[in-house]
Coordinates of C-alpha atoms in Angstrom, one line a residue:
X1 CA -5.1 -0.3 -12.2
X2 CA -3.8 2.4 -9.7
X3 CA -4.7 2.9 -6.0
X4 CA -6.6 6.6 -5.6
X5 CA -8.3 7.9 -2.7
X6 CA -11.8 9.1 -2.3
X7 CA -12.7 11.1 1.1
X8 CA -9.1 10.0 1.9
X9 CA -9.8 6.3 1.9
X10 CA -7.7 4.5 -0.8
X11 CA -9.6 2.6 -3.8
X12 CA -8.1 0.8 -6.6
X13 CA -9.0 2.1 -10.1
X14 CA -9.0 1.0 -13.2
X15 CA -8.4 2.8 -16.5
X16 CA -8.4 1.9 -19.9
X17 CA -5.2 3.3 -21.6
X18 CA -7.1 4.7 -24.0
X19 CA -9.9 6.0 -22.1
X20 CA -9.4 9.2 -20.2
X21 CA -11.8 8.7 -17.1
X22 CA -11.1 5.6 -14.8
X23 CA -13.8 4.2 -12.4
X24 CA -13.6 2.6 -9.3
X25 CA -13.3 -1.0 -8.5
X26 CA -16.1 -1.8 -5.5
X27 CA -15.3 -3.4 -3.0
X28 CA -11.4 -2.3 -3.2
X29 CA -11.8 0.0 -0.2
X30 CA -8.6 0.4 1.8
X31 CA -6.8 -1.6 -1.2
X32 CA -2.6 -1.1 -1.6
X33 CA 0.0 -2.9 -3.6
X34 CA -2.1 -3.9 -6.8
X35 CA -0.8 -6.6 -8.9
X36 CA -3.0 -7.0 -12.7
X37 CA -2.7 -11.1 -13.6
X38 CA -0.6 -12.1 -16.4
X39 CA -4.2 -12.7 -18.3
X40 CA -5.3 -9.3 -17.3
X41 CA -8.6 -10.3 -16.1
X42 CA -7.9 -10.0 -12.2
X43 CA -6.1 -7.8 -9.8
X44 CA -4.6 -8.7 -6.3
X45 CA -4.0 -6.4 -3.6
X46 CA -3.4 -6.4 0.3
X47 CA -6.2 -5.0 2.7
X48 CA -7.5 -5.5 5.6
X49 CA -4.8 -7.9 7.1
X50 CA -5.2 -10.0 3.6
X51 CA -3.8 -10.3 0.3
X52 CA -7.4 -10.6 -2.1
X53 CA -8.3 -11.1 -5.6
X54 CA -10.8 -9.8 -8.0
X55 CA -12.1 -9.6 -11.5
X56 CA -11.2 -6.2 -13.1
X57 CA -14.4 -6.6 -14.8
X58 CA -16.3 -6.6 -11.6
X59 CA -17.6 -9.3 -9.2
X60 CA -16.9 -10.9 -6.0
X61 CA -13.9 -10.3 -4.0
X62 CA -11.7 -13.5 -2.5
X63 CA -9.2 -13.9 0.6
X64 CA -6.2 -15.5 -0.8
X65 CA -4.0 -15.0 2.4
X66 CA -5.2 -14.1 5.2
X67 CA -2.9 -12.8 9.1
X68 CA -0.8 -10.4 6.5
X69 CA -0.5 -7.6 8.8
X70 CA 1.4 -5.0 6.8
X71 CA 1.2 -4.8 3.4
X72 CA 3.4 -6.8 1.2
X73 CA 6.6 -5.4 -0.6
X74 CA 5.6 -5.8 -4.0
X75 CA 3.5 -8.3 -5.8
X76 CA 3.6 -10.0 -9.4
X77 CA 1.4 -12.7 -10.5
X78 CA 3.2 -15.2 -13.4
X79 CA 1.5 -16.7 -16.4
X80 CA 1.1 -20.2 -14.3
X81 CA -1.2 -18.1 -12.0
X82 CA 1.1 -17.8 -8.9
X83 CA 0.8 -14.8 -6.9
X84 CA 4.8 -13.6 -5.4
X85 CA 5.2 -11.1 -2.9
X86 CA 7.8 -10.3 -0.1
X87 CA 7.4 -9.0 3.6
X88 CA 9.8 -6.9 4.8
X89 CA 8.8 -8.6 8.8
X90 CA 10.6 -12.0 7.6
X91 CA 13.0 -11.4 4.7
X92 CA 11.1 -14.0 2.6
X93 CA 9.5 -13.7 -0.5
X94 CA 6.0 -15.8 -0.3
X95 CA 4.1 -17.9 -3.1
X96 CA 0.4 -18.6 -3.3
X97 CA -0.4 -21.0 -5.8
X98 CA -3.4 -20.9 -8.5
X99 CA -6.5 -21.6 -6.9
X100 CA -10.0 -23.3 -8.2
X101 CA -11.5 -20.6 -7.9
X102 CA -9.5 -18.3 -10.3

């Protein structure tokens, strides 16, 4: 997963590593700091004033934490699910837990 740009807007992308084309993730549009699950079936990233989730397969996209107004510094999701990252505004680094959704 890699963030490119098409007619300048950044995407997130996903390729297999052995594939040599990668395609586009919908609904990525304006997507920075992507973080792959320790499963590797979903992807986090910050846009829009939110850190979201989504399948790498495809599907729905999902708010996880919203009033994030610069993008994080760095983000790593752990095998129990939780989603770290750190914002430069506070110092702190921030924890949202597994949700139902998942």
């Amino acid at each position: 997963v890699f963030v490119g740009r098409q007619a300048g807007l950044p995407q997130l992308y996903v390729r297999r590593l052995d594939a040599v084309e990668a395609r586009p993730l919908a609904n990525t549009e304006g997507a920075q700091v992507p973080a792959v699950s320790a499963d590797g079936r979903q992807v986090a990233f910050w846009a829009g004033g939110a850190i979201k989730k989504v399948p790498l397969g495809g599907g729905p996209v999902v708010d996880l934490a919203s009033g994030i107004t610069m993008p994080p510094q760095g983000q790593v999701w752990d095998a129990r699910g939780h989603l770290f990252f750190g914002r430069v505004s506070d110092g702190r680094i921030w924890d949202i837990p597994p949700t139902s959704n998942a």
